[in-house]
Coordinates of C-alpha atoms in Angstrom, one line a residue:
X1 CA 218.9 341.4 -13.3
X2 CA 222.3 340.5 -11.8
X3 CA 224.1 337.2 -12.2
X4 CA 223.4 336.0 -8.7
X5 CA 219.8 336.7 -9.1
X6 CA 219.7 334.8 -12.4
X7 CA 221.3 331.7 -10.9
X8 CA 219.1 331.9 -7.8
X9 CA 216.0 331.9 -10.1
X10 CA 217.3 328.8 -12.0
X11 CA 217.9 326.9 -8.7
X12 CA 214.5 327.9 -7.4
X13 CA 212.9 325.7 -10.1
X14 CA 211.6 322.2 -9.3
X15 CA 214.2 319.4 -9.7
X16 CA 211.8 316.7 -11.0
X17 CA 208.2 316.4 -12.2
X18 CA 206.0 313.6 -11.1
X19 CA 204.9 313.1 -14.7
X20 CA 208.0 313.3 -16.8
X21 CA 207.8 314.0 -20.5
X22 CA 208.7 316.4 -23.3
X23 CA 205.5 318.4 -23.4
X24 CA 206.9 321.4 -21.4
X25 CA 210.0 321.4 -23.7
X26 CA 207.9 321.3 -26.8
X27 CA 205.8 324.2 -25.5
X28 CA 208.9 326.3 -24.8
X29 CA 210.6 325.4 -28.1
X30 CA 207.5 326.4 -30.0
X31 CA 207.3 329.8 -28.3
X32 CA 211.0 330.4 -28.9
X33 CA 210.7 329.6 -32.6
X34 CA 212.1 326.1 -32.5
X35 CA 215.8 326.9 -32.1
X36 CA 216.4 323.1 -31.6
X37 CA 215.9 322.7 -35.3
X38 CA 218.8 325.1 -36.1
X39 CA 221.6 323.3 -34.3
X40 CA 223.9 320.5 -35.7
X41 CA 223.6 318.3 -32.6
X42 CA 225.3 315.1 -31.4
X43 CA 223.4 313.5 -28.5
X44 CA 225.1 311.4 -25.8
X45 CA 223.4 309.1 -23.2
X46 CA 224.7 306.5 -20.9
X47 CA 225.1 305.5 -17.2
X48 CA 228.8 306.3 -17.0
X49 CA 231.3 307.9 -19.4
X50 CA 229.1 310.6 -21.0
X51 CA 231.3 313.5 -19.9
X52 CA 234.5 311.8 -20.9
X53 CA 233.1 310.8 -24.3
X54 CA 231.9 314.3 -24.8
X55 CA 235.3 315.8 -24.0
X56 CA 237.1 313.4 -26.3
X57 CA 234.7 314.3 -29.1
X58 CA 234.9 318.0 -28.4
X59 CA 238.7 317.9 -28.7
X60 CA 238.5 315.8 -31.9
X61 CA 236.1 318.2 -33.5
X62 CA 238.0 321.3 -32.4
X63 CA 241.2 320.0 -33.8
X64 CA 239.5 319.7 -37.2
X65 CA 238.9 323.5 -37.0
X66 CA 235.2 323.2 -35.8
X67 CA 233.5 325.5 -33.3
X68 CA 231.8 323.3 -30.8
X69 CA 229.2 323.9 -28.1
X70 CA 228.8 321.5 -25.2
X71 CA 226.0 321.0 -22.7
X72 CA 226.9 319.0 -19.6
X73 CA 225.7 318.1 -16.1
X74 CA 226.5 318.3 -13.3
X75 CA 229.2 320.9 -13.3
X76 CA 232.5 320.2 -11.5
X77 CA 234.2 323.5 -11.3
X78 CA 231.8 326.4 -12.0
X79 CA 228.1 326.5 -12.8
X80 CA 228.7 328.4 -16.0
X81 CA 230.6 325.4 -17.6
X82 CA 227.3 323.6 -18.2
X83 CA 227.0 325.7 -21.4
X84 CA 230.4 326.0 -23.0
X85 CA 231.8 326.9 -26.4
X86 CA 235.2 325.4 -27.4
X87 CA 235.8 324.4 -23.8
X88 CA 235.1 327.9 -22.4
X89 CA 232.2 328.4 -20.1
X90 CA 229.8 331.2 -21.2
X91 CA 230.0 334.5 -19.4
X92 CA 227.9 335.7 -16.5
X93 CA 226.2 338.2 -18.6
X94 CA 225.2 335.5 -21.1
X95 CA 223.4 333.6 -18.2
X96 CA 221.6 336.8 -17.3
X97 CA 220.4 337.4 -20.8
X98 CA 219.3 333.7 -21.2
X99 CA 217.3 333.9 -17.9
X100 CA 215.7 337.1 -19.0
X101 CA 214.7 335.3 -22.3
X102 CA 213.4 332.1 -20.7
X103 CA 212.0 333.3 -17.4
X104 CA 208.8 335.0 -18.8
X105 CA 208.1 331.8 -20.8
X106 CA 208.6 329.6 -17.7
X107 CA 206.2 331.7 -15.7
X108 CA 203.6 331.7 -18.6
X109 CA 204.0 327.9 -18.9
X110 CA 203.4 327.6 -15.1
X111 CA 199.9 329.0 -15.7
X112 CA 199.0 326.2 -18.1
X113 CA 198.0 322.6 -17.3
X114 CA 201.6 321.5 -17.9
X115 CA 202.9 323.4 -14.9
X116 CA 206.3 325.2 -14.5
X117 CA 209.4 323.7 -16.2
X118 CA 212.0 322.0 -14.0
X119 CA 215.4 323.4 -13.4
X120 CA 217.0 321.1 -15.9
X121 CA 214.3 321.9 -18.5
X122 CA 215.0 325.6 -18.1
X123 CA 218.8 325.1 -18.4
X124 CA 218.3 322.9 -21.5
X125 CA 216.2 325.5 -23.2
X126 CA 218.8 328.2 -22.4
X127 CA 221.5 326.1 -23.9
X128 CA 219.6 325.4 -27.1
X129 CA 218.8 329.1 -27.5
X130 CA 222.5 330.1 -26.9
X131 CA 223.8 327.5 -29.3
X132 CA 221.4 328.5 -32.0
X133 CA 222.3 332.2 -31.6
X134 CA 226.1 331.3 -31.7
X135 CA 225.8 329.5 -35.1
X136 CA 228.3 326.7 -34.2
X137 CA 229.5 323.9 -36.4
X138 CA 228.5 321.2 -33.9
X139 CA 226.7 321.0 -30.6
X140 CA 227.3 318.1 -28.2
X141 CA 224.4 317.6 -25.7
X142 CA 224.7 315.2 -22.8
X143 CA 221.5 313.8 -21.3
X144 CA 220.9 314.5 -17.6
X145 CA 218.9 311.4 -16.7
X146 CA 217.9 308.5 -18.9
X147 CA 217.1 309.6 -22.4
X148 CA 213.5 308.9 -23.5
X149 CA 212.0 311.7 -21.3
X150 CA 215.1 313.7 -20.8
X151 CA 214.7 317.3 -21.8
X152 CA 217.6 317.2 -24.2
X153 CA 215.6 314.6 -26.2
X154 CA 213.8 317.5 -27.8
X155 CA 216.7 317.8 -30.3
X156 CA 217.0 316.0 -33.7
X157 CA 220.6 314.9 -33.7
X158 CA 222.8 314.0 -36.7
X159 CA 224.3 311.1 -34.7
X160 CA 223.6 309.7 -31.2
X161 CA 225.9 307.8 -28.8
X162 CA 225.1 305.5 -25.8
X163 CA 228.2 305.0 -23.8
X164 CA 227.0 302.1 -21.5
X165 CA 224.2 301.0 -19.4
X166 CA 224.4 300.3 -15.6
X167 CA 222.2 300.0 -12.6
X168 CA 221.8 303.7 -11.5
X169 CA 218.8 305.9 -10.8
X170 CA 216.8 302.7 -10.6
X171 CA 214.0 304.5 -8.7
X172 CA 213.4 306.5 -11.8
X173 CA 214.7 304.5 -14.8
X174 CA 213.8 300.9 -13.7
X175 CA 215.4 298.1 -11.8
X176 CA 216.9 296.0 -14.6
X177 CA 219.4 296.5 -17.5
X178 CA 216.6 296.0 -20.0
X179 CA 214.4 298.8 -18.5
X180 CA 217.3 301.2 -18.1
X181 CA 218.5 300.4 -21.6
X182 CA 215.0 301.2 -23.0
X183 CA 215.2 304.7 -21.4
X184 CA 218.7 305.3 -22.8
X185 CA 217.7 304.0 -26.2
X186 CA 214.9 306.6 -26.3
X187 CA 217.4 309.0 -27.8
X188 CA 217.6 306.9 -31.0
X189 CA 215.6 308.7 -33.7
X190 CA 214.4 307.7 -37.2
X191 CA 217.3 307.2 -39.6
X192 CA 219.8 308.8 -37.2
X193 CA 223.0 306.6 -36.8
X194 CA 223.9 305.5 -33.3
X195 CA 227.2 304.5 -31.7
X196 CA 227.4 302.4 -28.6
X197 CA 229.9 300.8 -26.2
X198 CA 227.1 298.9 -24.3
X199 CA 228.3 295.4 -23.6
X200 CA 225.7 293.9 -21.3
X201 CA 223.8 291.3 -23.4
X202 CA 220.3 292.2 -22.2
X203 CA 220.9 296.0 -22.7
X204 CA 222.5 295.7 -26.1
X205 CA 219.5 293.6 -27.3
X206 CA 217.1 296.4 -26.3
X207 CA 219.3 299.0 -28.2
X208 CA 219.5 296.7 -31.2
X209 CA 215.7 296.4 -31.3
X210 CA 215.2 300.1 -31.0
X211 CA 217.7 300.9 -33.7
X212 CA 216.0 298.3 -36.0
X213 CA 212.6 299.9 -35.3
X214 CA 213.9 303.4 -36.0
X215 CA 215.9 302.2 -39.1
X216 CA 218.9 303.7 -37.5
X217 CA 222.4 302.4 -38.5
X218 CA 224.0 300.9 -35.4
X219 CA 227.7 300.8 -34.6
X220 CA 228.6 298.5 -31.7
X221 CA 231.9 298.2 -29.8
X222 CA 233.5 294.9 -30.7
X223 CA 231.2 294.4 -33.7
X224 CA 231.5 297.4 -36.0
X225 CA 234.4 299.1 -34.2
X226 CA 237.1 297.9 -31.9
X227 CA 239.6 299.1 -29.3
X228 CA 242.8 297.1 -28.6
X229 CA 244.6 297.8 -25.3
X230 CA 248.4 297.9 -25.7
X231 CA 249.6 298.8 -22.2
X232 CA 249.2 301.2 -19.3
X233 CA 251.9 303.4 -17.8
X234 CA 252.3 306.7 -16.0
X235 CA 251.6 308.6 -19.2
X236 CA 248.1 306.9 -19.5
X237 CA 246.4 304.2 -21.6
X238 CA 248.1 303.2 -24.9
X239 CA 245.6 301.7 -27.4
X240 CA 244.7 301.2 -31.0
X241 CA 241.3 302.0 -32.6
X242 CA 239.9 299.9 -35.5
X243 CA 236.9 300.7 -37.6
X244 CA 235.9 299.5 -41.1
X245 CA 239.1 299.6 -43.1
X246 CA 240.8 302.1 -40.8
X247 CA 243.4 301.2 -38.1
X248 CA 244.8 304.0 -36.1
X249 CA 248.4 304.5 -35.0
X250 CA 248.9 304.0 -31.3
X251 CA 246.8 306.4 -29.3
X252 CA 247.4 307.6 -25.8
X253 CA 244.7 308.7 -23.3
X254 CA 246.0 310.7 -20.4
X255 CA 242.8 310.0 -18.6
X256 CA 243.6 306.8 -16.9
X257 CA 241.6 303.6 -16.8
X258 CA 240.8 301.1 -19.6
X259 CA 237.2 302.4 -19.6
X260 CA 238.6 305.6 -21.1
X261 CA 239.8 303.7 -24.1
X262 CA 236.1 302.7 -24.7
X263 CA 234.9 306.3 -24.3
X264 CA 237.6 307.5 -26.7
X265 CA 236.6 304.7 -29.2
X266 CA 232.9 305.9 -29.1
X267 CA 234.1 309.4 -29.8
X268 CA 236.3 308.3 -32.6
X269 CA 233.5 306.2 -34.2
X270 CA 231.2 309.2 -34.1
X271 CA 234.0 311.1 -36.0
X272 CA 234.1 308.2 -38.5
X273 CA 230.3 308.3 -39.0
X274 CA 230.5 312.0 -39.6
X275 CA 233.3 311.5 -42.0
X276 CA 231.2 309.0 -43.9
X277 CA 228.4 311.6 -44.1
X278 CA 230.8 314.0 -45.8
X279 CA 232.6 315.9 -43.0
X280 CA 236.2 316.7 -44.3
X281 CA 238.0 315.3 -41.2
X282 CA 241.7 314.4 -41.3
X283 CA 242.5 311.3 -39.3
X284 CA 246.1 312.4 -38.7
X285 CA 244.7 314.8 -36.0
X286 CA 243.1 312.1 -34.0
X287 CA 246.2 311.2 -32.0
X288 CA 246.8 314.7 -30.6
X289 CA 243.1 315.2 -29.9
X290 CA 242.9 312.0 -27.8
X291 CA 246.2 312.8 -25.9
X292 CA 245.1 316.4 -25.1
X293 CA 241.7 315.4 -23.7
X294 CA 241.0 315.8 -20.0
X295 CA 237.8 315.9 -17.9
X296 CA 237.7 317.1 -14.3
X297 CA 236.8 314.6 -11.6
X298 CA 237.6 311.5 -13.6
X299 CA 240.6 309.8 -11.9
X300 CA 242.1 313.3 -11.8
X301 CA 245.3 314.0 -10.0
X302 CA 244.9 317.2 -8.1
X303 CA 247.9 317.1 -5.7
X304 CA 251.3 315.6 -6.1
X305 CA 252.9 315.6 -2.7
X306 CA 251.2 313.7 -1.2
X307 CA 249.4 312.1 -4.2
X308 CA 245.7 312.9 -4.2
X309 CA 243.2 311.7 -6.9
X310 CA 239.6 312.6 -7.3
X311 CA 237.1 310.3 -9.0
X312 CA 233.3 310.7 -9.3
X313 CA 232.6 307.0 -8.9
X314 CA 228.9 307.4 -8.0
X315 CA 227.4 304.0 -8.9
X316 CA 228.4 300.3 -8.8
X317 CA 229.9 300.2 -12.3
X318 CA 231.8 303.4 -11.6
X319 CA 233.1 302.0 -8.3
X320 CA 234.2 298.8 -10.0
X321 CA 236.0 300.8 -12.7
X322 CA 237.8 302.9 -10.0
X323 CA 239.0 299.8 -8.1
X324 CA 240.4 298.4 -11.4
X325 CA 242.1 301.6 -12.4
X326 CA 243.8 302.0 -8.9
X327 CA 245.0 298.4 -9.1
X328 CA 246.5 298.8 -12.6
X329 CA 248.2 302.2 -12.0
X330 CA 249.1 302.2 -8.3
X331 CA 249.6 298.6 -7.1
X332 CA 252.4 299.5 -4.6
X333 CA 251.0 302.5 -2.8
X334 CA 249.4 302.5 0.6
X335 CA 245.9 303.6 -0.3
X336 CA 243.5 305.7 1.7
X337 CA 240.0 306.8 0.8
X338 CA 237.8 309.8 1.7
X339 CA 234.3 308.9 0.8
X340 CA 230.9 310.6 0.6
X341 CA 227.7 309.5 -1.2
X342 CA 224.1 310.4 -1.9
X343 CA 221.3 308.5 -0.3
X344 CA 219.5 307.6 -3.6
X345 CA 222.6 305.7 -4.9
X346 CA 223.2 302.0 -4.7
X347 CA 225.3 302.5 -1.6
X348 CA 225.4 298.9 -0.4
X349 CA 226.8 297.6 -3.7
X350 CA 229.3 300.5 -3.9
X351 CA 230.6 300.1 -0.4
X352 CA 230.9 296.3 -0.8
X353 CA 233.6 296.9 -3.5
X354 CA 235.7 299.0 -1.2
X355 CA 236.5 296.2 1.2
X356 CA 240.1 294.9 1.0
X357 CA 241.3 297.7 -1.2
X358 CA 242.3 300.5 1.3
X359 CA 244.5 300.8 4.3
X360 CA 242.1 303.3 5.8
X361 CA 238.7 304.8 4.9
X362 CA 237.2 308.1 6.2
X363 CA 233.5 308.4 5.7
X364 CA 232.2 311.9 5.6
X365 CA 229.4 314.1 4.4
X366 CA 229.0 317.4 2.5
X367 CA 226.5 320.2 2.1
X368 CA 224.0 318.8 -0.4
X369 CA 220.2 317.9 0.1
X370 CA 220.6 314.1 -0.5
X371 CA 224.0 313.6 1.1
X372 CA 224.3 310.8 3.6
X373 CA 226.1 311.4 6.9
X374 CA 229.4 309.6 7.5
X375 CA 228.0 307.5 10.4
X376 CA 225.3 306.0 8.2
X377 CA 227.9 305.1 5.5
X378 CA 230.2 303.5 8.1
X379 CA 227.3 301.4 9.5
X380 CA 226.5 300.0 6.0
X381 CA 230.2 299.4 5.3
X382 CA 230.8 297.5 8.5
X383 CA 234.6 297.3 8.0
X384 CA 237.1 297.7 10.7
X385 CA 239.5 300.0 8.8
X386 CA 237.1 303.0 8.8
X387 CA 236.4 306.1 10.8
X388 CA 233.8 308.9 10.6
X389 CA 234.7 312.6 10.2
X390 CA 231.6 314.7 9.3
X391 CA 233.8 317.7 8.3
X392 CA 235.4 316.6 5.0
X393 CA 237.7 319.7 5.1
X394 CA 239.0 318.6 8.5
X395 CA 239.3 315.1 7.3
X396 CA 241.4 316.2 4.3
X397 CA 243.7 318.3 6.5
X398 CA 244.2 315.5 9.0
X399 CA 245.0 312.7 6.5
X400 CA 247.2 314.8 4.2
X401 CA 249.3 315.8 7.2
X402 CA 249.9 312.1 8.0
X403 CA 250.7 310.9 4.4
X404 CA 254.1 310.3 2.9
X405 CA 255.4 309.7 -0.6
X406 CA 254.3 306.1 -0.6
X407 CA 250.7 307.0 0.2
X408 CA 247.8 307.6 -2.2
X409 CA 244.6 309.3 -1.2
X410 CA 241.5 308.7 -3.3
X411 CA 238.5 311.0 -2.9
X412 CA 235.3 309.5 -4.3
X413 CA 231.6 308.7 -4.0
X414 CA 229.7 311.6 -5.5
X415 CA 230.3 314.0 -8.4
X416 CA 228.8 316.8 -6.3
X417 CA 231.2 316.0 -3.4
X418 CA 234.1 315.9 -5.9
X419 CA 233.1 319.4 -7.1
X420 CA 233.4 320.7 -3.6
X421 CA 236.7 319.0 -2.9
X422 CA 238.2 320.2 -6.2
X423 CA 237.5 323.8 -5.2
X424 CA 239.4 323.1 -1.9
X425 CA 242.5 322.1 -3.8
X426 CA 242.2 325.0 -6.2
X427 CA 242.3 327.3 -3.2
X428 CA 245.1 325.3 -1.6
X429 CA 247.2 325.7 -4.7
X430 CA 246.9 329.5 -4.6
X431 CA 248.0 330.0 -1.0

């Protein structure tokens, strides 16, 4: 089998099942000899911030000399990065080998009453197999959707983290903070400590109840650990972390936005929990780890002249955070926006927050099954300072040609869209 054939087979799997659950994952893990029991896993769920928190934590662990596997979704640069070790995506031949391992099982499973596994279930199984074979110190696994029925919930982690809870994927997870929090809290296991930055009162109550039921020690932002914002500048966010009797020196996150301080704090508290459990971590490495962390597509500067920033703000909470970060870091610039979104997102609420924040907005579309067209976005937006350009490549060329050194272009609306645009700038930087 060739690499392209292996990836094509993965993408040919169903995206979702009408009846979600872990039965198919349990079946595959049993047939594979339960590799999920042989990994030292940290599990991360949340509406926003999972990827950034994972990246902070990976850097923190690597700087302690640990070998760390990560499982993330969606990918931003290359498909292979979904399964990585020490920040490096696995090789093409590794994907081929994993498909050759899992494909016969998936086909056999398809002949049972459970039906074929979904694309995400297949990739999750491959990741677990790869990590078990690699004999890593730690594995960080990010949920794909929700938590309770997410395929990653097959693992038995040593610590779990829930970054936050927002109103996203409501057609699947529920239409209230309580219902969505219940899905996220499904990753909390018996006696497994959990760290959270959830601040919504209704959501945190659900998580507290789940932790109590599971007899899991709970560490809450602003209760058991704290983050103190010092100031923001061009270098990033300057802050201090407090936990138990430990107060850090000033830390700097080069990923901009105060929400990144909270993501960093969750990662740092996970480190403190592991340290309490006996891990020989040295706190003096924390500062360099936080400063060296980056995560593509999260308020990421991809072009300097003119200034272009990509941000995967794909729900209402993410859009609100983006608006706040722009205001804090670029108050003087003339701001322009290139925007594309998926139809199953809370588009009305997202677009409402854009009004009054940009000199001009270009609504566009991209090659993806659930992508809205630019005209539909403009109709919902209803603002006067907007135009439609269905070719995002042409839109980028047009607006960049008109910008000067006082202008800022933000590209946002969908992580899948951001992935495509990022490749455009990678190519542009090479020519």
